Short mmCIF file of C-alpha atoms and ligand atoms in Angstrom, two decimals:
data_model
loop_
_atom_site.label_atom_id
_atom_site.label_comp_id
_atom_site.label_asym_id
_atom_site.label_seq_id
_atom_site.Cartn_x
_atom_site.Cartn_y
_atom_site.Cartn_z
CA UNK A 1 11.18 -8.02 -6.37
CA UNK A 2 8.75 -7.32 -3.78
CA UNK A 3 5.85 -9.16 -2.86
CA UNK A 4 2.45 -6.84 -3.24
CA UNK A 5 -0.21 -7.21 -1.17
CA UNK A 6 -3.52 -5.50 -0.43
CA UNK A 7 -5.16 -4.93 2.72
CA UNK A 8 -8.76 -5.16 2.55
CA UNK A 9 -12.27 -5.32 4.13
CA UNK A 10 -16.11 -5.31 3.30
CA UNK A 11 -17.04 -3.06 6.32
CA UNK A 12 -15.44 -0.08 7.36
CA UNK A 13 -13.47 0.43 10.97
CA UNK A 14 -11.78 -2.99 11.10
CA UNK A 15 -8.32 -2.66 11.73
CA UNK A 16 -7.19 -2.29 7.95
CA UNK A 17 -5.04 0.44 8.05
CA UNK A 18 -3.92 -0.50 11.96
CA UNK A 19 -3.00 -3.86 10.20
CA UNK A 20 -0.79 -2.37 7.76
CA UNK A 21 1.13 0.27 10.52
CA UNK A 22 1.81 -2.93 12.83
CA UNK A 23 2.77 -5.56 10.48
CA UNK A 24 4.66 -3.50 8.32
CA UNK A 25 6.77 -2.36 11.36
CA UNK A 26 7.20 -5.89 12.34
CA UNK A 27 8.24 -6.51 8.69
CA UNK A 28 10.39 -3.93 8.56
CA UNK A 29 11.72 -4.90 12.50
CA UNK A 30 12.70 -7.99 10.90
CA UNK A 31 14.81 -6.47 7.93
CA UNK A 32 12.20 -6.22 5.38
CA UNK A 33 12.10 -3.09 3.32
CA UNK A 34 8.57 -2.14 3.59
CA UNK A 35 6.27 0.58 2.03
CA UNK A 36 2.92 1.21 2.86
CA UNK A 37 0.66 2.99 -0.38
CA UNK A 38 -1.88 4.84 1.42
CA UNK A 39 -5.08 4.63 -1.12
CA UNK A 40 -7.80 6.19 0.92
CA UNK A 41 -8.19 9.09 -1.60
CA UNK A 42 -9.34 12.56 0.65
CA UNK A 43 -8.48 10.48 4.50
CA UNK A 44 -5.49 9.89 5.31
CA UNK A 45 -4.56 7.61 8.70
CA UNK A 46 -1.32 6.28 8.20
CA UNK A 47 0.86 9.22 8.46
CA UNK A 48 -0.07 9.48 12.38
CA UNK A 49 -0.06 6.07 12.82
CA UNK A 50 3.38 5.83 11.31
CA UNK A 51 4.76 9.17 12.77
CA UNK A 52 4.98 10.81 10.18
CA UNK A 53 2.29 13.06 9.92
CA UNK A 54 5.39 16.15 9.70
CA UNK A 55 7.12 14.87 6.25
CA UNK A 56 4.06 14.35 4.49
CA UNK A 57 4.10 16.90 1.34
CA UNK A 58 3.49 14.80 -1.84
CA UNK A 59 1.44 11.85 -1.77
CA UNK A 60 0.24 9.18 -3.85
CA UNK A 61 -1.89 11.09 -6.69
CA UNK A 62 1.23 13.52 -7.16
CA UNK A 63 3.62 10.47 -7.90
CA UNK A 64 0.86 9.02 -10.13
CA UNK A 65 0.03 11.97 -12.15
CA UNK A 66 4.07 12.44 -12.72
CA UNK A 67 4.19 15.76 -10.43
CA UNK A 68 6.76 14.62 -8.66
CA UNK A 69 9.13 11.53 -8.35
CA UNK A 70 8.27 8.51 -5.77
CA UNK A 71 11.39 9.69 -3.46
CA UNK A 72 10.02 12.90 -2.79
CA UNK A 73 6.63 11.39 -1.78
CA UNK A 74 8.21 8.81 0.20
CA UNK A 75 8.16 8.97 3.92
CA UNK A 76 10.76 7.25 6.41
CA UNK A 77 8.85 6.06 9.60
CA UNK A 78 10.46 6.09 12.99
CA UNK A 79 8.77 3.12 14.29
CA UNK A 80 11.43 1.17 11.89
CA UNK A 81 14.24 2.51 9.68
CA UNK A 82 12.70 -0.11 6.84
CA UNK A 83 9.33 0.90 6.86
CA UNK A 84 8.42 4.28 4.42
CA UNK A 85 4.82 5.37 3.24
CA UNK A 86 3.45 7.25 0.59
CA UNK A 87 0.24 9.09 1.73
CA UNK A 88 -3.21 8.61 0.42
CA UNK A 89 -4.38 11.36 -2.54
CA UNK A 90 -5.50 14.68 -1.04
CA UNK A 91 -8.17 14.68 -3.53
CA UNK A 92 -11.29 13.21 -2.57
CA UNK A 93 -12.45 11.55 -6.12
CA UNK A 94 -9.26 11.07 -7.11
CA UNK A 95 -9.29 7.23 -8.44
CA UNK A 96 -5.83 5.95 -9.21
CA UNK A 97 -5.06 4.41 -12.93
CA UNK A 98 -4.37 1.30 -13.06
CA UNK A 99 -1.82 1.10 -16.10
CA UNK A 100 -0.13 4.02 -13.53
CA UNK A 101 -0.63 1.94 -10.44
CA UNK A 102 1.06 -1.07 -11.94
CA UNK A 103 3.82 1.30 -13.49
CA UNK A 104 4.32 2.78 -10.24
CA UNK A 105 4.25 -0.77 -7.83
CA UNK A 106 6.51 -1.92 -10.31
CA UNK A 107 8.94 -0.02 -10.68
CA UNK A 108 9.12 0.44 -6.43
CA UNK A 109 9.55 -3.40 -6.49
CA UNK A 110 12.96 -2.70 -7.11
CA UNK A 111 13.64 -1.80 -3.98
CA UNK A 112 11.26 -3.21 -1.30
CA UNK A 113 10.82 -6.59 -0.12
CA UNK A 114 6.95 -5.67 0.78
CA UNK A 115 4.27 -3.65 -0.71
CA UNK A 116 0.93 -3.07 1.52
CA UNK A 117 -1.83 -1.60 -0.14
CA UNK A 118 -4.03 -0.36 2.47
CA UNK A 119 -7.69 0.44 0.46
CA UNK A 120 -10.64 2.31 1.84
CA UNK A 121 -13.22 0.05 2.91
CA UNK A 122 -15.78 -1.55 0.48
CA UNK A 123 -16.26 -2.21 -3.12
CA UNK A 124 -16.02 0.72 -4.44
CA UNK A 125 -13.48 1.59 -7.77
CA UNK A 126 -10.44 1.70 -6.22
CA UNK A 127 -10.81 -1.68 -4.65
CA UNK A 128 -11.07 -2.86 -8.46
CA UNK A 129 -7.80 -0.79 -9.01
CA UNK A 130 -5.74 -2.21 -5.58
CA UNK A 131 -6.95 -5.51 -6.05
CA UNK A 132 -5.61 -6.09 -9.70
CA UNK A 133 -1.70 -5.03 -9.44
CA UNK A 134 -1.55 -7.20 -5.85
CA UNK A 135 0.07 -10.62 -5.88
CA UNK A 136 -1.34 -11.81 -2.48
CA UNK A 137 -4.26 -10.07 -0.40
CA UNK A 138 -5.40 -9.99 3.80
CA UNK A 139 -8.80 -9.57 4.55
CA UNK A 140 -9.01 -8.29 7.61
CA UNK A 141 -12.64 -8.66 9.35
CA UNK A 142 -13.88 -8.59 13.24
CA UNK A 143 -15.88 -11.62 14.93
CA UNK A 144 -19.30 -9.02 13.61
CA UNK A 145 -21.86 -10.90 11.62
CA UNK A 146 -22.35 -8.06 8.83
CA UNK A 147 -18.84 -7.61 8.98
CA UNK A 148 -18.09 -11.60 8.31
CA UNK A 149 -20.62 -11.46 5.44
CA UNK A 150 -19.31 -8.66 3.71
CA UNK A 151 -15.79 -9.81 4.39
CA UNK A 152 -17.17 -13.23 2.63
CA UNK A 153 -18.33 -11.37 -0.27
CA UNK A 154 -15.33 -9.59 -0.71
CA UNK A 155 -13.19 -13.19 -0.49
CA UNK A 156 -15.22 -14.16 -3.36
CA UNK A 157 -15.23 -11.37 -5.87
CA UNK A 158 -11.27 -11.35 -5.74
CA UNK A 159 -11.42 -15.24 -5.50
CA UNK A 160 -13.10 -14.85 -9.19
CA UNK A 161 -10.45 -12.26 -10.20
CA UNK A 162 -8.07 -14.70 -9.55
CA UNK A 163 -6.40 -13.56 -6.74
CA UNK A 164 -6.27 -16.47 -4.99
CA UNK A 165 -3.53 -16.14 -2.58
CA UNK A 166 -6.11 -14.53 -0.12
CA UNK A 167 -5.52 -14.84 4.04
CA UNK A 168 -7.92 -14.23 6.56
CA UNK A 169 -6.97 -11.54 9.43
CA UNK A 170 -9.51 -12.06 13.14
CA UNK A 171 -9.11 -8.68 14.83
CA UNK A 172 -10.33 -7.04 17.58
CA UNK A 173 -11.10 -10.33 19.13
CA UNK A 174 -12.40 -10.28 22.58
CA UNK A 175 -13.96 -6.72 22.79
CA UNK A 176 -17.32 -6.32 24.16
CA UNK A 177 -20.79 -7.34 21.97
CA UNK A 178 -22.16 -3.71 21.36
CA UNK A 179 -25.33 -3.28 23.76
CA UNK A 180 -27.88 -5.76 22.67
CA UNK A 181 -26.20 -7.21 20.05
CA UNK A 182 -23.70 -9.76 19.08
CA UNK A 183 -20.52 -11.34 18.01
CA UNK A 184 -19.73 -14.68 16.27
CA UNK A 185 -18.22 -16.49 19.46
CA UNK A 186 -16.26 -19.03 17.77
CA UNK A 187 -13.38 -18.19 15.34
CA UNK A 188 -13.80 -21.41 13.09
CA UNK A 189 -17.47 -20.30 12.66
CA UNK A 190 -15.98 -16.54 10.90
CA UNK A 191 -13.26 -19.15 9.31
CA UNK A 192 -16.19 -21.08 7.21
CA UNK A 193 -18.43 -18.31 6.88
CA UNK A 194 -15.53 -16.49 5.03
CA UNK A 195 -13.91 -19.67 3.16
CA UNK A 196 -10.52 -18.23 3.50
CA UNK A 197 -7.50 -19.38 4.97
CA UNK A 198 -6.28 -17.67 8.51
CA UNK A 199 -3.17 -16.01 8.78
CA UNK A 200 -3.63 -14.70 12.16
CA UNK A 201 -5.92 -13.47 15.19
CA UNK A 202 -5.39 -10.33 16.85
CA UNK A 203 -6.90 -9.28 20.19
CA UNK A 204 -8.72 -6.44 21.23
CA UNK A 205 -6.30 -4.05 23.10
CA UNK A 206 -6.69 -0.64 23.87
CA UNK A 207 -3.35 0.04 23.73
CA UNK A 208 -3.36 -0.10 19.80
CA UNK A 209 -5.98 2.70 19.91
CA UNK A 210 -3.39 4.95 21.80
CA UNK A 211 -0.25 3.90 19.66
CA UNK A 212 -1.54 3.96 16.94
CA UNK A 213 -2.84 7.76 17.13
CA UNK A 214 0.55 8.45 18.84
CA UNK A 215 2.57 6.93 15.94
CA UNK A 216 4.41 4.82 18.50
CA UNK A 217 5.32 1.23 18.68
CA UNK A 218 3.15 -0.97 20.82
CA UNK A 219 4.81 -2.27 23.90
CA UNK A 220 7.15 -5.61 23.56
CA UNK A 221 4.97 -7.67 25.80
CA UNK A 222 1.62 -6.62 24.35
CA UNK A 223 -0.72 -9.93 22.66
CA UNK A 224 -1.52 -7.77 19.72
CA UNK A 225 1.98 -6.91 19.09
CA UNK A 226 2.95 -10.27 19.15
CA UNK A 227 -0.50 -11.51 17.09
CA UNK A 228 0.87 -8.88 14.43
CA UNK A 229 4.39 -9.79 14.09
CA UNK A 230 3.53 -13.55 13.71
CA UNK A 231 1.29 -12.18 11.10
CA UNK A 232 4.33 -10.43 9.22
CA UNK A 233 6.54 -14.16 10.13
CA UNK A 234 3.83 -15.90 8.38
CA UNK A 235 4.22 -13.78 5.22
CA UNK A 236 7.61 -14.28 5.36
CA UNK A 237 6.54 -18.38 5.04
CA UNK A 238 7.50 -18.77 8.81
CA UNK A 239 5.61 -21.70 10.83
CA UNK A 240 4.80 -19.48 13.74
CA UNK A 241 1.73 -19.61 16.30
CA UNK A 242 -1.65 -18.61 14.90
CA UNK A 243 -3.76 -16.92 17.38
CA UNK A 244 -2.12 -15.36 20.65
CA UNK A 245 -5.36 -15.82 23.01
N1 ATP B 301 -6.72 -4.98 17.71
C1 ATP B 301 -7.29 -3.82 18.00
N2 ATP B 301 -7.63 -3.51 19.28
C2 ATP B 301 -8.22 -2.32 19.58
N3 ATP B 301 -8.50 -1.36 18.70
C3 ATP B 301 -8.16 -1.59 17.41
C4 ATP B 301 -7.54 -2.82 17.00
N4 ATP B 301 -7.33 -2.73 15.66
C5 ATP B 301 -7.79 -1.53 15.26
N5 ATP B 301 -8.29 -0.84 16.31
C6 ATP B 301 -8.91 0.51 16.30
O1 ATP B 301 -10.05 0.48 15.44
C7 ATP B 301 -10.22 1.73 14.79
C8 ATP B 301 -10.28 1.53 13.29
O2 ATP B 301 -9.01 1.01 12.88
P1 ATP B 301 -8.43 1.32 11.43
O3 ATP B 301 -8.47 2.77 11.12
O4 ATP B 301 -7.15 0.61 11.34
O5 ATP B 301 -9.55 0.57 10.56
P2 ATP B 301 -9.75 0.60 8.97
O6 ATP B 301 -10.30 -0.74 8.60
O7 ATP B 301 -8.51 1.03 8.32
O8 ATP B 301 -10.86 1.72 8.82
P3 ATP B 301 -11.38 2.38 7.43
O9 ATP B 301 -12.28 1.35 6.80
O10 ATP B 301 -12.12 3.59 7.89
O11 ATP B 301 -10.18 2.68 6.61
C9 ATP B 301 -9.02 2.59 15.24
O12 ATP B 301 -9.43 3.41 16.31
C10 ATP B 301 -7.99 1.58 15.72
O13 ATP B 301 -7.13 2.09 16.70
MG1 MG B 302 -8.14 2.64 6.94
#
């Protein structure tokens, strides 16, 4: 059966849906069947960044409203023969069910090794909906104070929900303070202010702007490649190196 876990945030922009490209090809890299549920309902991402944006024709409203079955909606990335996606609803207020969500994560338990639920940003209802059929979460935030705070508040609403198997993604570490403004310098400072456990730190790079709107692979030697796939070797219970800095 396959472990489920959502991909989450409190502020928008912070590497969620990157996050779920580049560890789920590293998951699927290492043998891992992998599928990616795009949730986003009306914006969709993770067809480019999984180059796929070509086979997309159903997507994740269709299978959930019974218009089609989940093979027809499922895509086969090239950046790993193991890693598919189902796209996010074309329907802006489309809301998944959640009797249908857990019907659907269920049944495609079967045959993956690894859900990611990549949510829009936020609390809005379809965080309620992603959060309650996941066994395990990542919240992802970047060293930004609102961003740690609302990535704190998040942590504790699914921390009363019971979803207590909750890791803590750093991203974009090392890029530049916006003009005037700040970031939280020290990592343990955005570990305490968030209260959950760390699961990995990923650098700033530019090079996962470019891949990932290319729907490549990021290069072998590349820091956030390697933050990422220790990220996926941790899920997999590996004892691997934290932060790549
Ligand atoms: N480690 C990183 N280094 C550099 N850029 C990054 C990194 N991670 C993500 N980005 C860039 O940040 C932007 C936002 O990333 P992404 O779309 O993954 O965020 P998101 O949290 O899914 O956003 P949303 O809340 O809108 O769904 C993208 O341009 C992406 O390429
Ligand atoms: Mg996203």
């Amino acid at each position: 059966m396959a472990q489920i876990i959502v991909v989450t945030s409190g502020k928008g922009g912070v590497g969620k849906s990157s996050t779920c490209a580049m560890v789920g090809a590293a998951l699927g890299q290492a043998g891992m069947r992998t599928l990616l549920l795009e949730t986003d309902s009306g914006l969709r991402g993770l067809d480019i960044m999984l180059g796929v944006e070509d086979q997309t024709v159903y997507d994740l409203s269709d299978v959930l409203l019974g218009r089609c079955e989940p093979i027809k909606a499922i895509a086969h990335s090239p950046l790993s023969e193991n890693l598919h996606l189902i796209s996010a609803p074309f329907d802006p207020g489309f809301l998944p069910d959640q009797k249908d969500l857990v019907r659907l994560t269920r049944g495609l338990s079967y045959y993956y090794d690894y859900l990611l639920i990549d949510t829009p940003a936020g609390l809005g209802a379809s965080f309620h909906v992603c959060t309650q059929v996941a066994d395990r979460g990542l919240l992802v935030v970047t060293p930004d104070p609102i961003c740690v705070r609302d990535g704190a508040r998040v942590a504790d609403l699914l921390y009363e929900r019971g979803l207590t198997d909750l890791r803590l993604i750093i991203n974009k570490v090392g890029s530049k303070p916006p003009k005037g403004g700040r970031i939280i310098p020290d990592l343990d400072d955005v570990i305490d202010a968030t209260r959950v456990q760390l699961i990995g730190v990923v650098p700033y790079e530019e090079q996962v702007v470019s891949a990932t709107s290319l729907g490549k692979n990021l290069s072998s030697g590349l820091l956030a490649g390697q933050a990422f796939r220790n990220i996926a070797a941790r899920l997999c219970g590996k004892q691997v190196q934290l932060a790549m800095l």
